[in-house]
Structure formats: structure tokens, C-alpha cells
């Protein structure tokens, strides 16, 4: 993509025309960009909704009214239909998003770890390029405890109601382009939705909501008894208790789904409020808005609940919507599989911001903007899991603690590292990943597993050392406890 930087304006649409020699275009005919937009560096709003699976979003085909604001944004934006979160839980996934590096390289996979002192997060890159930067986060994993406050002029977290803070920041930042990172956590368990939010989805009485909370917290605790006790993972045999806890969650499946949807709806309202803060100040037109998630949520599809213990699509396929300034190319849908490692390089390119060499491992998605249906991918590692904290006895043997996802066309392979097994799915025909085709397609399975193995070997040679942990603040600890992550 570096070869395109010389002809890159801030609005991708103009980029399409200006770079016609390097990127043949079949995409929709350009309409003139507003002059105020074409001459200014765009602002950037990167908005992350924690634990939001792509298939619970209206723009991705969900029928219940979870996401009216996000759907409207999608109508004005580019929708990446097969985007993969870098990992199945918050900490490694958000670090990967901000550094554009896979977790096998940055190594931040257990709470308390921080990014390397030499790492260059997106905020630092944009700040160096003259952007005013602000972070408003509700999940501590996305902030200071992981070193992710680096590069932000304003850092507020953890907070529940970011919209007013965004307004204040916008009022003070008038002569500079800005980069705002927002991280909402509402769809994360324990799914304590209000009755008003639940109404469009199904009745769940307060007693059942409490049961959902207690059972999910109980299951989380059962998975980390060794980590909490400081003993090697797997020391405690509690397979039966874990299996029973999963069964108790199965019993609440319908209510769990309603509560999850209701919390998504609450998060969608907060997104709408934040967009209103921009709109009411006349700043939305020149803002690149990107909405993503850090991972999804398993709702019993492969036997599990919550997240971080598998890499099936319900856990790692994320919504990814880019609204270009002025809403250019609105409604474009891009079917090729991509990784959220690509978010930072894409922002850098669309804002004409130089990046330090070798800092970002993802690639800019500008070619997909230019050619939504023509650009293609070869095989690539879309997501991974490196478990160092929890122990899922029901799947320990079959999955191990490390899994790499390789996408290649419609193929999705999962290489389970420790047992050295591969699963192979045709995502177009089998989006639920129920029909493992490794026996029918052994050559493809072997090829993609070898690709994953080579990738992991190369990644290890580039590994950086995370910083030593610093103690969490009392407030951050309390919030992680409320989410069930610490005892
Ligand atoms: Zn998360």
C-alpha cells in the first residue's frame, strides 16, 4: 500500500479517482465530495462495542431491533461482512487492534501485562501527526492497565457515560483534527438489562436476570481456579462442575439471548448519543467513523457460553463498519474476509498519516474501498487464541490452549496447536461451523494448517516483551470483578 500514499487524499472516493492507474475501479461512480471535506484532514472516531457478535447486528442480517443507530450508520458506510477480531477476549484483542499486531507478537495475553515500551499504538501515531487524541473507555483492559493510555492527550476510564466527556473534548478541540477512541462494554456479561430495554426482545423477569448473572460468574470462576491459586493450569480437576455450570447456562438460553440483545440495544443508544455530539457541532461530515467489536459471545452453539475459549465465528467474527467522511460509498458491502489488525493501517492511510516502519502488521483496506467486489485475499491468519489464564476442562484435549484461524476464500481452518489437529469449514455453505470437512478435503486442511504453523514460527521471532505489570487501581479492579474477570 505504501506505493499508493503519494496519491492518497483524505477521502477514499477521491483516492479512487486519483489512483486510477494503480487500482482499476469498477466501484460506483464518484459524486463530488463536499469542498469542506476534501481539503481538511478528517477526524477519526473509533468506536468499539465490547462483546458484540456480528450476527446480532441488523446490518448483518439480524431481525430483532438491536442496532437501529448502527444500521443507519452502515447505510452510510462500508460494511465488512467477514471481519475477524484478533482474539476471543478483550485484552489481547484490543492491544492487537491498537498496535496492529497479533498477540503472538505483542504477548499481552494475561491481565496485568502491558504493551512493550517500544510499541507504537495508533493514538501515538496520530498524535505525532498532529491529531488531538482522546480515549473514553468502560473496560479497564482497553486502557492504562495495558499501557493503552499511551498517545492519548485525554484519557478517561473506566467511565459509564462517555457522551458528555466527548462533547467537552470536542468543544475544546476546534483547530485540530481529532482522534477519539470509545469503548462501550454493555453487551458484556452479566447482561443486566433494564426491563425497558428487554421489551422489544422478550420477557425476562428480574429473578431470571439474576440467575444469568450468577451462573455466568460461577462458570467464569470455575475456569480460573488454578490461575487464582497460582498453580499450573489444569491442576484442579473440576470437569464435572464446569460441565454442570454450562448445563445450567443452557437452561437459560432463551432468556440469556434476550438479555444480550437488550444490552446491545442499550449500547446502540450510546452510539447514537455520541454521533449526535458530533452532528450537533457540525463535525460528523468530516469524521471517519469506524465501529468494531473486540470479540463476540458464544451462546451455546459449540457447547460453551461467554467468550475466550474458542475461535468459532460467534466468538471472533466482529462487526466492522467504516463511514467515510460525507458518507461516501454508503451501503457498500465487502464480502472478502479481513482482520481488525487492518483497522490502524487503514486509518493511517485514509488520514494520510505516515506510520513507523514495521509498526503495523495489518494492511490498509483501501483497495477494498476502491474495488469492493474485485479485491481478493490469499490465505491469512484472521484470529488467534493464546490461553494462559483459564482452563476449560470440557475442551482441553480437543482444542488445547492455542488456536489459529486461517481464512482462504470460503475456507476457514482452525489449527489447534497443542493437539496438532485441524478443523476445516466451508463458511459460505456452513456458517455455523458444524460440518468439519478435514476428512473430505485433506489436502486443503493440511495446506492451511501448514500455513498457520509457519505463521506462528515467524511470529515468535518477532515477539516483543510486554512490560512488567503495575497494580490495578481499586476502581479498575472493581470493574473487572463486576465483569467476572478477577476474584
Ligand atoms: Zn471484550
CSV table of C-alpha atoms and ligand atoms in Angstrom, one decimal:
chain,number,residue,atom,x,y,z
A,1,UNK,CA,0.0,0.0,0.0
A,2,UNK,CA,2.9,2.4,0.5
A,3,UNK,CA,3.1,2.9,-3.2
A,4,UNK,CA,-0.4,4.5,-3.1
A,5,UNK,CA,0.4,7.0,-0.4
A,6,UNK,CA,1.6,9.6,-2.9
A,7,UNK,CA,-1.8,9.9,-4.5
A,8,UNK,CA,-3.9,9.5,-1.4
A,9,UNK,CA,-6.3,12.2,-0.5
A,10,UNK,CA,-8.3,12.1,2.8
A,11,UNK,CA,-11.5,10.9,1.2
A,12,UNK,CA,-11.3,7.5,-0.2
A,13,UNK,CA,-13.6,8.3,-3.0
A,14,UNK,CA,-11.2,10.9,-4.3
A,15,UNK,CA,-8.4,8.4,-3.8
A,16,UNK,CA,-10.2,6.1,-6.2
A,17,UNK,CA,-10.1,8.6,-9.0
A,18,UNK,CA,-6.6,9.9,-8.3
A,19,UNK,CA,-5.1,6.4,-8.1
A,20,UNK,CA,-6.9,5.0,-11.2
A,21,UNK,CA,-3.6,3.9,-12.6
A,22,UNK,CA,-2.7,1.7,-9.7
A,23,UNK,CA,-6.2,0.5,-8.7
A,24,UNK,CA,-8.6,-0.2,-11.6
A,25,UNK,CA,-12.0,0.7,-10.5
A,26,UNK,CA,-15.4,-0.8,-11.1
A,27,UNK,CA,-17.0,0.7,-8.0
A,28,UNK,CA,-19.9,3.1,-8.0
A,29,UNK,CA,-19.4,6.4,-9.9
A,30,UNK,CA,-18.0,9.1,-7.6
A,31,UNK,CA,-20.0,12.1,-6.7
A,32,UNK,CA,-18.3,15.3,-5.7
A,33,UNK,CA,-17.1,15.4,-2.2
A,34,UNK,CA,-18.1,18.5,-0.2
A,35,UNK,CA,-15.3,21.0,-0.6
A,36,UNK,CA,-15.0,21.5,3.2
A,37,UNK,CA,-14.3,17.7,3.4
A,38,UNK,CA,-11.9,17.4,0.5
A,39,UNK,CA,-9.5,20.0,1.9
A,40,UNK,CA,-9.3,19.0,5.5
A,41,UNK,CA,-7.8,16.1,7.3
A,42,UNK,CA,-10.6,14.0,8.6
A,43,UNK,CA,-11.3,13.5,12.2
A,44,UNK,CA,-11.5,9.9,13.4
A,45,UNK,CA,-13.9,8.2,15.7
A,46,UNK,CA,-13.0,4.6,16.5
A,47,UNK,CA,-16.0,3.2,18.4
A,48,UNK,CA,-15.7,-0.3,19.9
A,49,UNK,CA,-18.7,-2.1,21.3
A,50,UNK,CA,-17.4,-4.9,23.6
A,51,UNK,CA,-18.7,-8.5,23.0
A,52,UNK,CA,-20.9,-7.6,20.0
A,53,UNK,CA,-21.2,-10.5,17.6
A,54,UNK,CA,-21.7,-9.6,14.0
A,55,UNK,CA,-24.8,-11.7,13.5
A,56,UNK,CA,-26.7,-9.8,16.3
A,57,UNK,CA,-26.5,-6.6,14.2
A,58,UNK,CA,-29.3,-5.6,11.9
A,59,UNK,CA,-26.8,-4.6,9.2
A,60,UNK,CA,-25.5,-8.1,9.3
A,61,UNK,CA,-28.9,-9.7,8.9
A,62,UNK,CA,-30.3,-9.9,12.5
A,63,UNK,CA,-34.0,-9.4,12.5
A,64,UNK,CA,-34.6,-8.2,16.1
A,65,UNK,CA,-34.2,-4.4,16.5
A,66,UNK,CA,-30.9,-4.4,18.4
A,67,UNK,CA,-29.0,-1.8,16.4
A,68,UNK,CA,-31.0,1.0,14.7
A,69,UNK,CA,-28.3,3.6,15.0
A,70,UNK,CA,-25.5,1.2,13.8
A,71,UNK,CA,-27.7,0.1,10.9
A,72,UNK,CA,-28.3,3.7,9.9
A,73,UNK,CA,-24.5,4.3,10.0
A,74,UNK,CA,-24.0,1.1,7.9
A,75,UNK,CA,-26.3,2.6,5.3
A,76,UNK,CA,-23.9,5.5,5.0
A,77,UNK,CA,-20.8,3.4,5.2
A,78,UNK,CA,-18.9,0.3,4.1
A,79,UNK,CA,-19.8,-2.9,5.7
A,80,UNK,CA,-17.2,-5.6,6.0
A,81,UNK,CA,-19.2,-8.7,6.2
A,82,UNK,CA,-16.5,-11.1,7.3
A,83,UNK,CA,-14.2,-9.2,9.7
A,84,UNK,CA,-12.3,-11.1,12.4
A,85,UNK,CA,-11.4,-9.8,15.8
A,86,UNK,CA,-7.7,-10.5,16.5
A,87,UNK,CA,-8.6,-12.6,19.6
A,88,UNK,CA,-11.5,-14.0,21.6
A,89,UNK,CA,-11.3,-11.7,24.6
A,90,UNK,CA,-10.8,-8.1,25.4
A,91,UNK,CA,-7.2,-7.6,26.5
A,92,UNK,CA,-5.2,-9.3,23.7
A,93,UNK,CA,-7.8,-8.3,21.1
A,94,UNK,CA,-7.8,-4.5,21.9
A,95,UNK,CA,-4.0,-4.5,22.2
A,96,UNK,CA,-3.9,-6.1,18.7
A,97,UNK,CA,-6.3,-3.5,17.4
A,98,UNK,CA,-4.3,-0.6,18.7
A,99,UNK,CA,-0.9,-2.0,17.7
A,100,UNK,CA,-1.9,-3.8,14.5
A,101,UNK,CA,0.0,-6.8,15.8
A,102,UNK,CA,-1.1,-10.3,16.5
A,103,UNK,CA,-1.0,-11.5,20.1
A,104,UNK,CA,1.8,-13.9,19.3
A,105,UNK,CA,3.9,-10.8,18.7
A,106,UNK,CA,2.8,-8.3,21.4
A,107,UNK,CA,2.5,-11.0,24.0
A,108,UNK,CA,-0.2,-9.2,26.1
A,109,UNK,CA,-2.3,-12.2,27.0
A,110,UNK,CA,-2.8,-12.1,30.8
A,111,UNK,CA,-4.2,-9.3,32.9
A,112,UNK,CA,-1.5,-7.0,34.3
A,113,UNK,CA,0.7,-7.3,31.2
A,114,UNK,CA,1.4,-4.0,29.4
A,115,UNK,CA,2.5,-3.3,25.9
A,116,UNK,CA,6.2,-3.0,25.3
A,117,UNK,CA,7.8,0.4,25.9
A,118,UNK,CA,8.9,0.3,22.3
A,119,UNK,CA,5.4,-0.4,20.9
A,120,UNK,CA,3.7,2.4,18.9
A,121,UNK,CA,-0.1,2.4,19.4
A,122,UNK,CA,-2.4,4.0,16.8
A,123,UNK,CA,-3.0,7.0,19.2
A,124,UNK,CA,0.7,7.8,19.4
A,125,UNK,CA,1.0,7.6,15.6
A,126,UNK,CA,-1.9,10.0,15.0
A,127,UNK,CA,-0.8,12.3,17.9
A,128,UNK,CA,2.6,12.6,16.3
A,129,UNK,CA,0.9,13.6,13.1
A,130,UNK,CA,-0.9,16.5,14.7
A,131,UNK,CA,-4.1,14.9,15.9
A,132,UNK,CA,-5.7,15.8,19.2
A,133,UNK,CA,-6.4,12.4,20.8
A,134,UNK,CA,-8.8,11.2,23.5
A,135,UNK,CA,-9.9,7.9,24.9
A,136,UNK,CA,-13.1,7.3,26.8
A,137,UNK,CA,-13.3,3.7,27.9
A,138,UNK,CA,-15.6,1.5,30.0
A,139,UNK,CA,-13.4,-1.7,30.1
A,140,UNK,CA,-10.2,-1.3,32.0
A,141,UNK,CA,-8.5,-3.8,29.8
A,142,UNK,CA,-8.6,-1.3,27.0
A,143,UNK,CA,-6.7,1.4,28.9
A,144,UNK,CA,-4.0,2.3,31.3
A,145,UNK,CA,-3.5,-1.2,32.9
A,146,UNK,CA,-2.4,-2.4,29.4
A,147,UNK,CA,-0.4,0.7,28.6
A,148,UNK,CA,-3.0,1.8,26.1
A,149,UNK,CA,-3.3,5.3,27.5
A,150,UNK,CA,-0.1,6.0,25.6
A,151,UNK,CA,-0.6,8.6,22.9
A,152,UNK,CA,-3.8,10.0,24.2
A,153,UNK,CA,-3.9,13.7,25.3
A,154,UNK,CA,-7.1,13.0,27.2
A,155,UNK,CA,-7.7,9.7,28.9
A,156,UNK,CA,-10.9,8.9,30.9
A,157,UNK,CA,-11.6,5.5,32.1
A,158,UNK,CA,-13.2,3.5,33.3
A,159,UNK,CA,-16.4,5.5,32.8
A,160,UNK,CA,-20.0,4.6,32.1
A,161,UNK,CA,-21.3,7.7,30.3
A,162,UNK,CA,-18.8,8.9,27.7
A,163,UNK,CA,-21.0,11.1,25.6
A,164,UNK,CA,-20.8,14.2,27.8
A,165,UNK,CA,-17.0,13.8,28.0
A,166,UNK,CA,-16.9,13.6,24.2
A,167,UNK,CA,-18.8,16.8,24.0
A,168,UNK,CA,-16.5,18.6,26.3
A,169,UNK,CA,-13.4,17.4,24.4
A,170,UNK,CA,-15.0,18.5,21.0
A,171,UNK,CA,-15.7,21.9,22.4
A,172,UNK,CA,-12.0,22.3,23.4
A,173,UNK,CA,-10.6,20.9,20.1
A,174,UNK,CA,-11.6,23.2,17.3
A,175,UNK,CA,-8.5,23.9,15.4
A,176,UNK,CA,-7.0,20.4,15.2
A,177,UNK,CA,-8.3,17.2,13.7
A,178,UNK,CA,-9.1,14.7,16.4
A,179,UNK,CA,-8.9,11.0,17.1
A,180,UNK,CA,-11.4,9.7,19.6
A,181,UNK,CA,-11.4,6.1,20.9
A,182,UNK,CA,-14.6,5.0,22.6
A,183,UNK,CA,-15.1,1.6,24.3
A,184,UNK,CA,-18.5,0.6,25.5
A,185,UNK,CA,-19.0,-2.6,27.5
A,186,UNK,CA,-22.7,-3.0,27.7
A,187,UNK,CA,-23.1,-6.3,25.8
A,188,UNK,CA,-20.6,-8.0,28.0
A,189,UNK,CA,-22.0,-10.3,30.6
A,190,UNK,CA,-23.5,-10.2,33.2
A,191,UNK,CA,-26.2,-8.8,30.9
A,192,UNK,CA,-28.1,-6.8,33.5
A,193,UNK,CA,-30.6,-5.2,31.1
A,194,UNK,CA,-33.4,-2.9,32.1
A,195,UNK,CA,-37.0,-4.1,31.6
A,196,UNK,CA,-37.5,-1.2,29.1
A,197,UNK,CA,-34.6,-2.4,27.0
A,198,UNK,CA,-35.8,-6.0,27.2
A,199,UNK,CA,-39.3,-5.2,25.9
A,200,UNK,CA,-38.6,-5.5,22.2
A,201,UNK,CA,-36.9,-8.9,22.6
A,202,UNK,CA,-38.8,-11.0,25.1
A,203,UNK,CA,-39.8,-11.0,28.7
A,204,UNK,CA,-37.1,-11.9,31.3
A,205,UNK,CA,-38.1,-11.4,34.9
A,206,UNK,CA,-35.6,-9.9,37.4
A,207,UNK,CA,-35.1,-13.2,39.1
A,208,UNK,CA,-34.0,-14.9,35.9
A,209,UNK,CA,-31.7,-12.0,35.1
A,210,UNK,CA,-30.1,-12.5,38.5
A,211,UNK,CA,-29.7,-16.2,37.7
A,212,UNK,CA,-28.0,-15.4,34.4
A,213,UNK,CA,-25.6,-13.2,36.3
A,214,UNK,CA,-24.8,-15.7,39.0
A,215,UNK,CA,-24.4,-18.7,36.7
A,216,UNK,CA,-22.1,-16.9,34.3
A,217,UNK,CA,-20.0,-15.6,37.2
A,218,UNK,CA,-19.9,-19.1,38.6
A,219,UNK,CA,-18.7,-20.6,35.3
A,220,UNK,CA,-16.0,-17.9,35.0
A,221,UNK,CA,-14.7,-18.7,38.4
A,222,UNK,CA,-14.6,-22.4,37.7
A,223,UNK,CA,-12.3,-21.8,34.7
A,224,UNK,CA,-9.7,-19.8,36.6
A,225,UNK,CA,-9.3,-21.6,39.9
A,226,UNK,CA,-5.7,-22.5,39.1
A,227,UNK,CA,-4.8,-19.1,37.9
A,228,UNK,CA,-6.2,-17.5,41.0
A,229,UNK,CA,-4.4,-20.0,43.2
A,230,UNK,CA,-1.1,-19.6,41.4
A,231,UNK,CA,-1.0,-23.2,40.4
A,232,UNK,CA,-0.4,-24.6,36.8
A,233,UNK,CA,-3.5,-24.6,34.6
A,234,UNK,CA,-5.2,-27.9,34.9
A,235,UNK,CA,-4.1,-28.8,38.4
A,236,UNK,CA,-7.6,-28.8,39.7
A,237,UNK,CA,-9.9,-31.4,38.3
A,238,UNK,CA,-13.3,-29.8,38.0
A,239,UNK,CA,-14.6,-31.2,34.7
A,240,UNK,CA,-17.9,-32.2,36.2
A,241,UNK,CA,-18.5,-28.9,37.9
A,242,UNK,CA,-17.7,-27.0,34.7
A,243,UNK,CA,-19.9,-29.2,32.6
A,244,UNK,CA,-22.8,-28.8,35.1
A,245,UNK,CA,-22.3,-25.0,35.1
A,246,UNK,CA,-22.6,-25.0,31.3
A,247,UNK,CA,-25.8,-27.0,31.5
A,248,UNK,CA,-27.2,-24.5,33.9
A,249,UNK,CA,-26.5,-21.8,31.4
A,250,UNK,CA,-28.1,-23.9,28.6
A,251,UNK,CA,-31.3,-23.9,30.7
A,252,UNK,CA,-31.4,-20.1,30.4
A,253,UNK,CA,-30.5,-19.9,26.7
A,254,UNK,CA,-33.6,-18.1,25.5
A,255,UNK,CA,-33.5,-15.5,28.4
A,256,UNK,CA,-29.8,-15.1,28.0
A,257,UNK,CA,-30.2,-14.3,24.3
A,258,UNK,CA,-32.9,-11.7,25.1
A,259,UNK,CA,-30.8,-10.1,27.8
A,260,UNK,CA,-27.8,-10.0,25.5
A,261,UNK,CA,-29.9,-8.4,22.7
A,262,UNK,CA,-31.3,-5.8,25.2
A,263,UNK,CA,-27.8,-4.8,26.3
A,264,UNK,CA,-26.8,-4.4,22.6
A,265,UNK,CA,-29.7,-2.1,22.2
A,266,UNK,CA,-28.6,-0.1,25.1
A,267,UNK,CA,-25.1,0.2,23.6
A,268,UNK,CA,-26.6,1.3,20.3
A,269,UNK,CA,-28.4,4.1,22.1
A,270,UNK,CA,-25.0,5.3,23.5
A,271,UNK,CA,-23.5,5.1,20.0
A,272,UNK,CA,-26.4,7.3,18.8
A,273,UNK,CA,-25.7,9.9,21.6
A,274,UNK,CA,-22.1,10.0,20.7
A,275,UNK,CA,-22.8,10.5,17.0
A,276,UNK,CA,-25.2,13.3,18.0
A,277,UNK,CA,-22.4,15.1,19.8
A,278,UNK,CA,-20.5,15.2,16.5
A,279,UNK,CA,-23.6,16.0,14.4
A,280,UNK,CA,-24.8,18.9,16.6
A,281,UNK,CA,-21.4,20.5,16.3
A,282,UNK,CA,-21.3,20.1,12.5
A,283,UNK,CA,-18.3,17.7,12.8
A,284,UNK,CA,-19.8,14.5,11.6
A,285,UNK,CA,-19.4,15.4,7.9
A,286,UNK,CA,-15.6,15.5,8.2
A,287,UNK,CA,-15.2,12.5,10.5
A,288,UNK,CA,-14.2,9.0,9.6
A,289,UNK,CA,-16.3,6.8,11.8
A,290,UNK,CA,-15.3,3.2,12.4
A,291,UNK,CA,-17.4,0.8,14.5
A,292,UNK,CA,-16.0,-2.6,15.6
A,293,UNK,CA,-16.1,-5.1,18.4
A,294,UNK,CA,-13.3,-6.8,20.2
A,295,UNK,CA,-14.9,-10.3,20.1
A,296,UNK,CA,-18.3,-11.9,20.1
A,297,UNK,CA,-20.2,-14.2,22.6
A,298,UNK,CA,-20.8,-17.9,22.5
A,299,UNK,CA,-24.5,-18.7,23.1
A,300,UNK,CA,-24.2,-22.5,23.4
A,301,UNK,CA,-23.5,-23.1,19.7
A,302,UNK,CA,-20.4,-25.2,20.3
A,303,UNK,CA,-21.2,-26.2,23.8
A,304,UNK,CA,-19.9,-23.1,25.6
A,305,UNK,CA,-21.0,-19.7,26.9
A,306,UNK,CA,-19.4,-16.3,27.2
A,307,UNK,CA,-16.1,-16.0,25.3
A,308,UNK,CA,-12.4,-16.6,25.1
A,309,UNK,CA,-12.5,-20.4,25.0
A,310,UNK,CA,-12.9,-21.0,21.2
A,311,UNK,CA,-12.3,-19.3,17.9
A,312,UNK,CA,-15.6,-20.1,16.2
A,313,UNK,CA,-17.3,-17.3,14.3
A,314,UNK,CA,-19.8,-16.5,17.1
A,315,UNK,CA,-16.7,-15.5,19.2
A,316,UNK,CA,-14.3,-14.0,16.7
A,317,UNK,CA,-16.4,-12.6,13.8
A,318,UNK,CA,-16.9,-8.9,14.5
A,319,UNK,CA,-18.9,-6.1,13.0
A,320,UNK,CA,-16.7,-3.7,11.1
A,321,UNK,CA,-18.3,-0.6,9.6
A,322,UNK,CA,-16.4,2.4,8.1
A,323,UNK,CA,-18.4,5.5,7.4
A,324,UNK,CA,-16.2,7.7,5.2
A,325,UNK,CA,-16.4,11.5,5.6
A,326,UNK,CA,-19.6,12.7,3.9
A,327,UNK,CA,-21.0,9.2,3.9
A,328,UNK,CA,-19.3,8.4,0.5
A,329,UNK,CA,-19.8,4.9,-0.9
A,330,UNK,CA,-22.6,4.4,1.6
A,331,UNK,CA,-24.2,1.0,1.6
A,332,UNK,CA,-21.2,-0.7,0.0
A,333,UNK,CA,-20.7,-4.3,1.3
A,334,UNK,CA,-17.4,-6.1,1.2
A,335,UNK,CA,-17.5,-9.8,1.4
A,336,UNK,CA,-13.8,-10.7,1.5
A,337,UNK,CA,-12.6,-11.8,4.9
A,338,UNK,CA,-10.4,-9.2,6.7
A,339,UNK,CA,-8.8,-8.8,10.1
A,340,UNK,CA,-9.2,-6.0,12.6
A,341,UNK,CA,-5.4,-5.8,12.6
A,342,UNK,CA,-6.1,-3.8,9.4
A,343,UNK,CA,-8.0,-1.0,11.2
A,344,UNK,CA,-5.0,1.0,12.2
A,345,UNK,CA,-3.2,0.9,8.8
A,346,UNK,CA,-6.5,1.8,7.1
A,347,UNK,CA,-7.0,4.8,9.4
A,348,UNK,CA,-3.4,5.8,8.8
A,349,UNK,CA,-3.8,5.7,5.0
A,350,UNK,CA,-7.2,7.4,5.0
A,351,UNK,CA,-5.8,10.2,7.1
A,352,UNK,CA,-2.6,10.4,5.1
A,353,UNK,CA,-0.6,9.7,8.3
A,354,UNK,CA,2.9,8.1,7.9
A,355,UNK,CA,3.5,5.0,10.1
A,356,UNK,CA,6.8,3.9,11.6
A,357,UNK,CA,8.3,1.1,9.5
A,358,UNK,CA,7.4,-2.4,10.8
A,359,UNK,CA,5.0,-1.0,13.4
A,360,UNK,CA,1.8,-2.1,11.9
A,361,UNK,CA,1.4,-5.7,10.7
A,362,UNK,CA,-2.0,-5.4,9.2
A,363,UNK,CA,-2.6,-3.9,5.8
A,364,UNK,CA,-4.6,-1.0,4.7
A,365,UNK,CA,-8.1,-1.9,3.3
A,366,UNK,CA,-8.1,1.0,0.8
A,367,UNK,CA,-8.0,-1.5,-2.1
A,368,UNK,CA,-11.3,-2.9,-0.9
A,369,UNK,CA,-12.7,0.6,-0.7
A,370,UNK,CA,-11.7,1.1,-4.3
A,371,UNK,CA,-12.8,-2.3,-5.5
A,372,UNK,CA,-15.3,-3.8,-3.1
A,373,UNK,CA,-16.1,-6.9,-5.1
A,374,UNK,CA,-12.8,-7.2,-7.1
A,375,UNK,CA,-10.1,-7.3,-4.4
A,376,UNK,CA,-9.2,-10.7,-3.1
A,377,UNK,CA,-7.2,-12.2,-0.4
A,378,UNK,CA,-4.8,-15.1,-0.3
A,379,UNK,CA,-4.7,-17.2,2.9
A,380,UNK,CA,-4.1,-15.2,6.0
A,381,UNK,CA,-4.3,-15.7,9.8
A,382,UNK,CA,-7.5,-13.9,10.8
A,383,UNK,CA,-7.6,-14.5,14.5
A,384,UNK,CA,-5.9,-16.5,17.3
A,385,UNK,CA,-6.2,-17.6,20.9
A,386,UNK,CA,-3.4,-18.0,23.4
A,387,UNK,CA,-4.9,-19.0,26.7
A,388,UNK,CA,-2.6,-18.5,29.7
A,389,UNK,CA,-5.3,-17.9,32.4
A,390,UNK,CA,-8.3,-20.1,32.2
A,391,UNK,CA,-8.8,-23.8,32.0
A,392,UNK,CA,-11.7,-25.2,30.1
A,393,UNK,CA,-11.7,-28.8,31.0
A,394,UNK,CA,-14.5,-29.9,28.7
A,395,UNK,CA,-12.4,-28.9,25.7
A,396,UNK,CA,-8.8,-29.1,26.9
A,397,UNK,CA,-7.9,-32.2,24.9
A,398,UNK,CA,-9.6,-31.3,21.7
A,399,UNK,CA,-8.7,-27.6,21.5
A,400,UNK,CA,-5.6,-27.1,23.7
A,401,UNK,CA,-4.7,-23.5,24.7
A,402,UNK,CA,-3.6,-22.1,21.4
A,403,UNK,CA,-5.7,-21.9,18.2
A,404,UNK,CA,-5.0,-20.1,14.9
A,405,UNK,CA,-7.8,-19.2,12.4
A,406,UNK,CA,-6.8,-19.2,8.7
A,407,UNK,CA,-9.2,-17.9,6.1
A,408,UNK,CA,-8.7,-18.6,2.5
A,409,UNK,CA,-11.7,-17.8,0.2
A,410,UNK,CA,-14.6,-19.6,1.7
A,411,UNK,CA,-12.4,-21.9,3.7
A,412,UNK,CA,-11.9,-21.4,7.4
A,413,UNK,CA,-9.3,-23.6,9.1
A,414,UNK,CA,-8.7,-23.8,12.8
A,415,UNK,CA,-5.3,-25.2,13.8
A,416,UNK,CA,-5.3,-26.4,17.3
A,417,UNK,CA,-1.7,-26.1,18.3
A,418,UNK,CA,-1.1,-28.5,21.2
A,419,UNK,CA,-3.1,-31.5,19.9
A,420,UNK,CA,-1.8,-30.5,16.4
A,421,UNK,CA,-5.2,-31.0,14.8
A,422,UNK,CA,-7.0,-29.0,12.2
A,423,UNK,CA,-10.7,-28.3,11.6
A,424,UNK,CA,-11.9,-27.2,8.2
A,425,UNK,CA,-15.2,-25.4,7.4
A,426,UNK,CA,-16.8,-24.0,4.3
A,427,UNK,CA,-18.1,-20.8,5.7
A,428,UNK,CA,-20.3,-20.0,2.7
A,429,UNK,CA,-22.2,-23.3,3.0
A,430,UNK,CA,-21.8,-23.9,6.7
A,431,UNK,CA,-21.6,-20.5,8.5
A,432,UNK,CA,-22.4,-22.3,11.8
A,433,UNK,CA,-19.2,-24.4,11.5
A,434,UNK,CA,-21.0,-27.7,12.3
A,435,UNK,CA,-19.6,-29.8,9.4
A,436,UNK,CA,-15.9,-30.4,9.7
A,437,UNK,CA,-14.6,-31.2,6.2
A,438,UNK,CA,-11.0,-32.2,7.1
A,439,UNK,CA,-11.5,-35.8,6.2
A,440,UNK,CA,-13.2,-34.9,2.8
A,441,UNK,CA,-10.6,-32.2,2.0
A,442,UNK,CA,-7.4,-33.5,3.5
A,443,UNK,CA,-5.1,-31.5,1.1
A,444,UNK,CA,-6.7,-28.2,1.9
A,445,UNK,CA,-6.7,-28.9,5.6
A,446,UNK,CA,-3.0,-29.9,5.6
A,447,UNK,CA,-2.1,-26.8,3.5
A,448,UNK,CA,-3.9,-24.3,5.8
A,449,UNK,CA,-2.5,-26.0,8.9
A,450,UNK,CA,1.0,-25.7,7.5
A,451,UNK,CA,0.3,-22.0,6.7
A,452,UNK,CA,-0.7,-21.5,10.3
A,453,UNK,CA,2.3,-23.3,11.7
A,454,UNK,CA,4.7,-21.3,9.6
A,455,UNK,CA,3.0,-18.1,10.6
A,456,UNK,CA,3.3,-18.9,14.3
A,457,UNK,CA,7.0,-19.8,13.9
A,458,UNK,CA,7.7,-16.5,12.1
A,459,UNK,CA,5.7,-14.6,14.7
A,460,UNK,CA,7.7,-15.9,17.6
A,461,UNK,CA,10.9,-14.5,16.0
A,462,UNK,CA,9.3,-11.0,16.1
A,463,UNK,CA,7.9,-11.3,19.6
A,464,UNK,CA,8.4,-8.2,21.9
A,465,UNK,CA,8.5,-8.4,25.6
A,466,UNK,CA,5.5,-7.0,27.5
A,467,UNK,CA,6.2,-4.6,30.3
A,468,UNK,CA,6.0,-5.7,33.9
A,469,UNK,CA,2.6,-5.4,35.4
A,470,UNK,CA,1.6,-2.5,37.5
A,471,UNK,CA,-1.1,-2.8,40.2
A,472,UNK,CA,-4.6,-2.0,39.1
A,473,UNK,CA,-6.4,0.8,40.7
A,474,UNK,CA,-9.2,-0.1,43.2
A,475,UNK,CA,-11.8,1.2,40.8
A,476,UNK,CA,-10.4,-0.8,37.8
A,477,UNK,CA,-10.2,-3.9,39.9
A,478,UNK,CA,-13.8,-3.5,41.0
A,479,UNK,CA,-14.9,-3.1,37.4
A,480,UNK,CA,-13.1,-6.2,36.3
A,481,UNK,CA,-14.6,-8.0,39.2
A,482,UNK,CA,-18.1,-6.9,38.1
A,483,UNK,CA,-17.3,-8.4,34.6
A,484,UNK,CA,-16.2,-11.6,36.3
A,485,UNK,CA,-12.5,-11.4,35.3
A,486,UNK,CA,-10.9,-11.3,38.8
A,487,UNK,CA,-11.8,-12.6,42.2
B,1,LIG,ZN1,-14.2,-7.6,25.3
